[in-house]
XYZ file of C-alpha atoms in Angstrom:
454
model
C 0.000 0.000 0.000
C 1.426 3.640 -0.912
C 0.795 7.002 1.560
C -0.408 10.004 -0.892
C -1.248 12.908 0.606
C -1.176 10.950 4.391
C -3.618 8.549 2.537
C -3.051 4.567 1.500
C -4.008 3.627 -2.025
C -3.699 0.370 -3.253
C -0.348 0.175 -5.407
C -0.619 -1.353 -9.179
C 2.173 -0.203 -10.545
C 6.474 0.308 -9.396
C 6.611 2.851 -11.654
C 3.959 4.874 -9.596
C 6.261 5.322 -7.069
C 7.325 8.540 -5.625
C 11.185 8.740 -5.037
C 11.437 8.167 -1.208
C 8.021 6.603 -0.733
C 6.356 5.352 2.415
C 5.280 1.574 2.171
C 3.317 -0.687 4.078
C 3.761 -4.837 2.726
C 0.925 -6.477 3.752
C 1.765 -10.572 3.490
C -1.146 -12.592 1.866
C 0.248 -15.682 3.486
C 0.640 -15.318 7.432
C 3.831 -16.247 8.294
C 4.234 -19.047 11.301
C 4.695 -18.010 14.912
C 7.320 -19.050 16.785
C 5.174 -21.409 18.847
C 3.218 -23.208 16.266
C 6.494 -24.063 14.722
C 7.958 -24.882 18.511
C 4.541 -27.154 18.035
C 5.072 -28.963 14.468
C 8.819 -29.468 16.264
C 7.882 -31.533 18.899
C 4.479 -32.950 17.124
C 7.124 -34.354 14.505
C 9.582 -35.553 17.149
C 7.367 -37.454 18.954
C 5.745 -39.164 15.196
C 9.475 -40.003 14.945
C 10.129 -41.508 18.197
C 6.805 -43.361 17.987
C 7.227 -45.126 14.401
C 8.947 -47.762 15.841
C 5.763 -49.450 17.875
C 2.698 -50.648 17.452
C -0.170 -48.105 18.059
C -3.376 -50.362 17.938
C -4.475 -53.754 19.532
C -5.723 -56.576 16.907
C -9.153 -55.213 15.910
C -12.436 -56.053 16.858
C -12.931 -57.357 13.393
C -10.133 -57.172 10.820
C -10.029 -55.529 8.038
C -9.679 -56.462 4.766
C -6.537 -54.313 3.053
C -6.719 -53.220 -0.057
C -4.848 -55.421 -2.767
C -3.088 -54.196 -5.754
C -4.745 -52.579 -8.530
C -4.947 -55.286 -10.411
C -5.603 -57.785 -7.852
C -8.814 -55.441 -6.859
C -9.805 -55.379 -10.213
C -9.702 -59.086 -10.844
C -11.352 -60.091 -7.472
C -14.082 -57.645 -8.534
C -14.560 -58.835 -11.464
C -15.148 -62.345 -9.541
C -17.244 -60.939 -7.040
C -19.786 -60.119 -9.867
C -19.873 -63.462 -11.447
C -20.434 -64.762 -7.856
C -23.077 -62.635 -7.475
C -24.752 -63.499 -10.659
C -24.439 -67.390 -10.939
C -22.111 -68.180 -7.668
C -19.569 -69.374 -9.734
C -16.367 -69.209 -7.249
C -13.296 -68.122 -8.456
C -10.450 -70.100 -9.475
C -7.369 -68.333 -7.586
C -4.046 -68.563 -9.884
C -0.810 -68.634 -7.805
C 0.259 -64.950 -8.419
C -2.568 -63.796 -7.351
C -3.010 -65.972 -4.324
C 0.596 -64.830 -3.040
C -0.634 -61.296 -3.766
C -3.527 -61.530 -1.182
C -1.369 -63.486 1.389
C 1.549 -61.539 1.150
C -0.398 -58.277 1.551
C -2.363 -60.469 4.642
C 0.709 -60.860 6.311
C 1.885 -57.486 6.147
C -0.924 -56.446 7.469
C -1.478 -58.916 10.592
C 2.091 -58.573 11.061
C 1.110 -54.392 11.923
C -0.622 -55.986 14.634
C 1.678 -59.127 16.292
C 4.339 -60.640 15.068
C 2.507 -64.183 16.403
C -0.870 -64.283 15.416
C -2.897 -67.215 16.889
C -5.171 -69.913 15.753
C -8.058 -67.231 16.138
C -6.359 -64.708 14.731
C -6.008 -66.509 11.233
C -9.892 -67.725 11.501
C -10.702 -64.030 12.197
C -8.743 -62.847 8.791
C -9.344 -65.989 6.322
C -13.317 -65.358 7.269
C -13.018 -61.808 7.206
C -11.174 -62.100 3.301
C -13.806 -64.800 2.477
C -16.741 -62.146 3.080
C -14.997 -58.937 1.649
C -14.818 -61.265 -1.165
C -17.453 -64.108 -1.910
C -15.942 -65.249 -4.704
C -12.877 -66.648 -2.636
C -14.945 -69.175 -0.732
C -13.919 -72.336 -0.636
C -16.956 -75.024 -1.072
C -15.514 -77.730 -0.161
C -14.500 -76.254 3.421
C -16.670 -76.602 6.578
C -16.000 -72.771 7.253
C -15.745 -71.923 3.690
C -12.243 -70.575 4.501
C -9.947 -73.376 5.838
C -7.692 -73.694 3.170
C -6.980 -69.761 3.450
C -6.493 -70.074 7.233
C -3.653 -72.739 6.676
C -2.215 -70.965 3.637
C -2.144 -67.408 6.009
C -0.275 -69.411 8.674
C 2.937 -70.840 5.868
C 2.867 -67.225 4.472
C 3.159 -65.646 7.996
C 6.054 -67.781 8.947
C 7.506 -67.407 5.760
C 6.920 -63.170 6.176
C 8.328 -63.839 9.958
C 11.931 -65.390 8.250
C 12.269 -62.410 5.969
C 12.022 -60.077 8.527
C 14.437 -61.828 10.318
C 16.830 -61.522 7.997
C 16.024 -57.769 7.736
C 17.194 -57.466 11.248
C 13.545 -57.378 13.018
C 14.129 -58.228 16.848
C 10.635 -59.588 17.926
C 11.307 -62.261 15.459
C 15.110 -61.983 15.675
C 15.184 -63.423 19.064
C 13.491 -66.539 18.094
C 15.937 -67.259 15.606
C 17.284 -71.771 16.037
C 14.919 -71.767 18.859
C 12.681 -74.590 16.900
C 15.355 -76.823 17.137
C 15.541 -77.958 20.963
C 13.610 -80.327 22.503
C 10.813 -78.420 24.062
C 10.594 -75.342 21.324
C 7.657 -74.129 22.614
C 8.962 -73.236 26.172
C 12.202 -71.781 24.838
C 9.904 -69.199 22.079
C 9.799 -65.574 23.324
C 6.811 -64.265 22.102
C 4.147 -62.518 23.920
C 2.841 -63.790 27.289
C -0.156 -61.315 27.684
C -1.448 -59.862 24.776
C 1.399 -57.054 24.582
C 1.728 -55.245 21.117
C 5.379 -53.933 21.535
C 6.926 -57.163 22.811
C 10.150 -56.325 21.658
C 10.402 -53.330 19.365
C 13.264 -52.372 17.208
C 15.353 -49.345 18.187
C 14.238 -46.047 17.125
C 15.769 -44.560 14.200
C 18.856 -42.583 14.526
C 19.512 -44.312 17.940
C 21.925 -47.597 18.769
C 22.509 -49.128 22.567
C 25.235 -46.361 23.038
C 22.937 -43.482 22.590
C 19.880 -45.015 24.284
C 22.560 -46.311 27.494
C 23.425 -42.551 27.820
C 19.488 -41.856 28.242
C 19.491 -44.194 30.846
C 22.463 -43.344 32.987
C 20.868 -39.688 33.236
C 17.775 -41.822 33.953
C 19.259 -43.322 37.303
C 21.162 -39.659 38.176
C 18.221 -37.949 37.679
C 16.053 -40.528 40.002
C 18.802 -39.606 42.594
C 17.124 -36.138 43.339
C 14.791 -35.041 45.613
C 13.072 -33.375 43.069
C 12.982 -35.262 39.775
C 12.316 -33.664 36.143
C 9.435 -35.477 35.275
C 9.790 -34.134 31.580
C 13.340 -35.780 31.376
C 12.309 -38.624 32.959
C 9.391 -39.239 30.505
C 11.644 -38.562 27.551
C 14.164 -40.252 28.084
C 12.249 -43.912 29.171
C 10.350 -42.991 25.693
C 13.421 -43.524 23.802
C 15.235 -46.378 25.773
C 11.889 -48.112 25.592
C 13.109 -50.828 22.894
C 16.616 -51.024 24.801
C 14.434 -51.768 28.183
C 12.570 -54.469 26.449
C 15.309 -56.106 25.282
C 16.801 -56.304 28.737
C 13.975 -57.787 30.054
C 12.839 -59.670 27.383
C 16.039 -61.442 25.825
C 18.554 -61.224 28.607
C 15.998 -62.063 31.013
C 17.168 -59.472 33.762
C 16.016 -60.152 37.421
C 13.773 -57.612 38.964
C 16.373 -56.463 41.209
C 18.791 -55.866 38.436
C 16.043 -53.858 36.641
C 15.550 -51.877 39.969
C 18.859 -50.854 40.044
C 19.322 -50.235 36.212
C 15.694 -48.648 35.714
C 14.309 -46.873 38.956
C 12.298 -44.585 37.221
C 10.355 -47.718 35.937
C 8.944 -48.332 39.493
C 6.995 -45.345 39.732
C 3.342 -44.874 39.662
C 3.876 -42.362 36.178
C 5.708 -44.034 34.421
C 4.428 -47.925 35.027
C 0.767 -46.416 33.476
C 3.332 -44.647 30.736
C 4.961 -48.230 30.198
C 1.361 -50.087 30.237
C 0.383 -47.538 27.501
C 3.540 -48.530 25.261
C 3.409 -52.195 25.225
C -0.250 -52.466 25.143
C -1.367 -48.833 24.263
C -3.560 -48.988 26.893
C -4.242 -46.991 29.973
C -3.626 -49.238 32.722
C -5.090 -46.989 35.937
C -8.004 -45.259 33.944
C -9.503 -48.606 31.987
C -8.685 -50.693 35.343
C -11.152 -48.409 37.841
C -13.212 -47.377 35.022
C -13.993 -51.126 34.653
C -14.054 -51.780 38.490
C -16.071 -49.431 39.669
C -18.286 -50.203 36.436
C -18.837 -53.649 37.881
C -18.670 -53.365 41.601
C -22.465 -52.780 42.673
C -23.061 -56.281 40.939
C -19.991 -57.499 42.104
C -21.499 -56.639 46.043
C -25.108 -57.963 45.343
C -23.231 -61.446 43.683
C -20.997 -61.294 47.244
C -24.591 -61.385 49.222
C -26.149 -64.452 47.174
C -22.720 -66.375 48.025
C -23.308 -69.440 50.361
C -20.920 -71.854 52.389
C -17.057 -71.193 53.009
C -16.825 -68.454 50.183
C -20.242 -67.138 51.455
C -19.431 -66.524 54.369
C -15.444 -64.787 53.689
C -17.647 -62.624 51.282
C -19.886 -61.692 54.298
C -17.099 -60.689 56.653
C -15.683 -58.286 53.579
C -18.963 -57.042 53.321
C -19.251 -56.447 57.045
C -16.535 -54.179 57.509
C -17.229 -51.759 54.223
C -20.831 -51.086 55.814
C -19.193 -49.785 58.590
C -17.143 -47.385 56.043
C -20.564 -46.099 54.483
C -19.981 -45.516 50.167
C -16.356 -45.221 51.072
C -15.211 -45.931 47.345
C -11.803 -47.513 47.893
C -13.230 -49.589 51.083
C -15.603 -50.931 48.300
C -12.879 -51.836 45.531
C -10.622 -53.324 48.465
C -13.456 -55.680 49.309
C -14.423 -56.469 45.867
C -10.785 -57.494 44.592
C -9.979 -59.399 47.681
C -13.371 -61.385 47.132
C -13.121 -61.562 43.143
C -10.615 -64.585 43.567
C -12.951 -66.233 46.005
C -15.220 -66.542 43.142
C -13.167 -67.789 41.252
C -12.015 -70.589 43.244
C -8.995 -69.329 44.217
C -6.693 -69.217 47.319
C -5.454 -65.578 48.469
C -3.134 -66.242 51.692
C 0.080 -66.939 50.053
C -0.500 -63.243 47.892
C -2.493 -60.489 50.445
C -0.158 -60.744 53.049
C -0.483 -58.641 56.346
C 2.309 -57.446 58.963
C 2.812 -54.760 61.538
C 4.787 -51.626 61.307
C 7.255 -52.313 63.955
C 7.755 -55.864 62.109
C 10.574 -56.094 59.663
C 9.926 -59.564 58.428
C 9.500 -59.769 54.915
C 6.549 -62.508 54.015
C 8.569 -65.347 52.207
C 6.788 -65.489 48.727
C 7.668 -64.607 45.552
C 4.950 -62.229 44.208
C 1.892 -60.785 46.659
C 1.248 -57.093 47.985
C 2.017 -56.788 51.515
C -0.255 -54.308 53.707
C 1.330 -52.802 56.457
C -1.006 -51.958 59.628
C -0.445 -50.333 62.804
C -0.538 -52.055 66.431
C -3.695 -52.687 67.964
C -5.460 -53.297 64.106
C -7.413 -56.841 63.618
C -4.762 -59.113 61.877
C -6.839 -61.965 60.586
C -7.080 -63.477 57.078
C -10.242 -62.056 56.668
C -9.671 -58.562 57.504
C -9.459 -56.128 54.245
C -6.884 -53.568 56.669
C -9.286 -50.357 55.448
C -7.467 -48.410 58.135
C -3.841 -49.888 56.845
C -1.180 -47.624 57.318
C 0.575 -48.583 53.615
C 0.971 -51.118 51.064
C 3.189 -52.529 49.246
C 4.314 -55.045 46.674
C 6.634 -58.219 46.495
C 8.367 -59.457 43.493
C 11.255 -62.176 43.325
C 10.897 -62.465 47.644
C 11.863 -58.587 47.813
C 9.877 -54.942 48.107
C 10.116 -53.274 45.311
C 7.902 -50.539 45.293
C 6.961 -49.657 49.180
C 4.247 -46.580 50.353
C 1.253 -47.350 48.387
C -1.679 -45.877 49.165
C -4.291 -48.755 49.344
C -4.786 -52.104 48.121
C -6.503 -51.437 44.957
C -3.648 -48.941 43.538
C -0.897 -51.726 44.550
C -3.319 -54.399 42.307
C -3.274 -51.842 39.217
C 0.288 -51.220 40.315
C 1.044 -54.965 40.453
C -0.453 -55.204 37.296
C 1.295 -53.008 35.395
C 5.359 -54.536 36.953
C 3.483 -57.565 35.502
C 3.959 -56.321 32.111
C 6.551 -54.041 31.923
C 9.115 -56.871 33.450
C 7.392 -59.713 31.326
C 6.539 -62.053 34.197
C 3.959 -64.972 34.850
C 0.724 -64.247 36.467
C 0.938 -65.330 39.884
C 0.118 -69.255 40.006
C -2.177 -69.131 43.311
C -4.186 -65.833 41.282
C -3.898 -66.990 37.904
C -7.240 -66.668 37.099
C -8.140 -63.608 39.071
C -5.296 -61.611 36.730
C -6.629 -63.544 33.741
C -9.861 -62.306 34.387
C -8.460 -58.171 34.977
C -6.690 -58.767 31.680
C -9.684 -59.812 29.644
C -12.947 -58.165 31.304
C -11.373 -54.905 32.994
C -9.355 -54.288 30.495
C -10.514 -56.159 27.290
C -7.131 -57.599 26.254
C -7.522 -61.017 24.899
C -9.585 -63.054 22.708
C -13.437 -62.463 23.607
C -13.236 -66.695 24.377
C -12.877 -67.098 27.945
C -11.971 -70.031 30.211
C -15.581 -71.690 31.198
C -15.138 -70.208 34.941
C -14.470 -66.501 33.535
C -17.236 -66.924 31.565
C -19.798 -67.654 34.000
C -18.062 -64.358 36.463
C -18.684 -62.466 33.514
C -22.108 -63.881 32.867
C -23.215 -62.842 36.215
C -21.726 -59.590 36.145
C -24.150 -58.708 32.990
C -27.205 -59.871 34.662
């Protein structure tokens, strides 16, 4: 815009100009602040430092991919003559490695292992994208595909092992010892980012650096929790191979990885192997279900009955305290399931130093004078805390129901075993709270579940 006689006009021309003109450039295209770009910076880094995990669980129900052009075309050109006369197709053999090869990729985006469901879940999902692949001579019209999908996945399994791949990597000669099965690392629990590859632009050195300032900075009084989350962000896929492949011990990992015994970052480490949230999906779901869960603790009768009473008992005296109600609900879910609790809710006083001898159990901590009996849920405890490997490892919980999310969560970020005395108890967390798993459930799960619907 040009000032003429202390007036802007629009400017058409240069040669309009005055000699020493006054000028005001008005940009058409707004230039970027400083803090959206500060905001593409980071919103990039973290797309970068993310690519190298899974982001989803295996669907609900899978989807079909889309095929090459020309396999699309020819499969629709099937589908129409299937429609029309239900004249299946005859598959030819480039076309059949086309769709399986594209499969595997695919499943592969989800686990590196699919199981037997899995492959039923895609073969019947191609077989109804596409009619004209059904096979008639199959009970499920898709058998043959399901046993075709598990040689190709195998076969896309060896050529990413000899791209360098680790979740497959590790397994490499482990088919040839005597029990193969045992001696497989694959996932115990449903985990999507089992064993991720390193990020790119970062080796062991870097990510070792990250974690040195990891156990300096957890030295503190006042940790950076931005560092901390940062930094156990990027040494995520060197973590998991520690724990994973070299099998650390859980006091080793203490030592090495302190910040991974916190109440943050356990959630944060949840969220990356399973891309779940651990604390919100496991009350959302338990306080969800716990009115049933009280009225099913009332219809109880015999032994269980009347341990279920007792719990029951001492919340009334608490009024619609919610964490008295949770505390009596996840000490009585086992009960229902048939299952023993005294060797994993353990009980001792605060002037005791005795550690309870077992290997995995949360340990609540109550003051002199409080009722110490198997039965008592310890509402008034003084603290919490939980045992792995015969040792404390995280100590000043809150209440019971944190150290069970808690518990949880060690669970899967140091790849153990349920416990064996709670098996089903954690089974049923995994797949009902939380909804990780296969919708098929063990027949006592089932019926829990059943009766939690009702």
């Amino acid at each position: 815009m040009l000032i003429f006689n202390n007036a802007l006009i629009n400017l058409t021309d240069i040669a309009d100009l005055p000699e020493r003109p006054t000028l005001k450039v008005i940009s058409l295209v707004p230039s970027p602040t400083a803090s959206t770009a500060d905001t593409d910076i980071v919103s990039l880094s973290s797309e970068e430092g993310s690519s190298h995990v899974r982001q989803a669980q295996w669907p609900e129900t899978f989807e079909v991919p889309n095929f090459p052009v020309d396999i699309e075309f020819r499969l629709r050109q099937g589908n129409l003559l299937y429609m029309r006369d239900q004249t299946y197709m005859q598959v030819p053999r480039d076309m059949k490695h086309e769709i399986l090869e594209k499969l595997a990729e695919c499943m592969y985006s989800f686990k590196a292992y699919p199981s037997d469901d899995d492959f039923n879940d895609v073969a019947s999902s191609l077989v109804k994208k596409h009619p004209c692949l059904t096979e008639p001579g199959s009970s499920t019209g898709c058998n043959g595909w399901k046993n075709s999908l598990k040689f190709k996945m195998g076969n896309y399994r060896t050529k990413l092992r000899r791209a360098g791949c680790t979740d497959v990597l590790i397994n490499v000669g482990k088919r040839g010892g005597q029990d193969p099965l045992r001696s497989v690392k694959r996932p115990k629990h449903f985990e999507i980012n089992f064993l991720p590859n390193y990020p790119a632009g970062e080796d062991e050195c870097s990510m070792e650096s990250k974690r040195l300032q990891l156990v300096e900075e957890m030295k503190k009084c006042h940790p950076s929790s931005t560092l901390i989350s940062q930094n156990m962000d990027s040494t995520f896929s060197l973590r998991r191979k520690e724990i994973v492949e070299i099998e650390s011990p859980v006091k080793e990992t203490l030592q090495r990885w302190p910040s991974l015994f916190t109440e943050r970052q356990i959630n944060a480490e949840f969220v990356r192997i399973t891309s779940k949230n651990l604390k919100q999906d496991f009350f959302t779901a338990l306080d969800q279900h716990t009115a049933r869960f009280l009225k099913i603790f009332e219809t109880k009768k015999g032994a269980v009955g009347k341990r279920l009473s007792e719990f029951l008992d001492q919340i009334k005296l608490k009024g619609t305290d919610i964490t008295a109600n949770r505390t009596a609900v996840l000490r009585g879910l086992p009960l229902l399931l048939g299952e023993e609790t005294s060797d994993f809710f353990k009980a001792t006083l605060d002037c005791d130093c005795d550690i309870p001898q077992i290997s995995i159990g949360i340990l609540t901590v109550i003051t002199e004078g409080s009722q110490d009996s198997s039965q008592a849920l310890h509402l008034e405890n003084s603290h919490t805390a939980i045992i792995l490997e015969g040792a404390i490892v995280m100590d000043n919980i809150e209440n019971l129901p944190d150290a069970m999310w808690l518990l949880f969560g060690l669970i899967y970020a140091l790849n153990l075993e349920y416990p064996p005395q709670l098996k089903n108890t954690f089974d049923f967390i995994q797949r009902v709270f939380l909804s990780l798993g296969h919708k098929s459930l063990k027949p006592k799960l089932q019926s829990l579940k059943n009766m939690l619907l009702m």
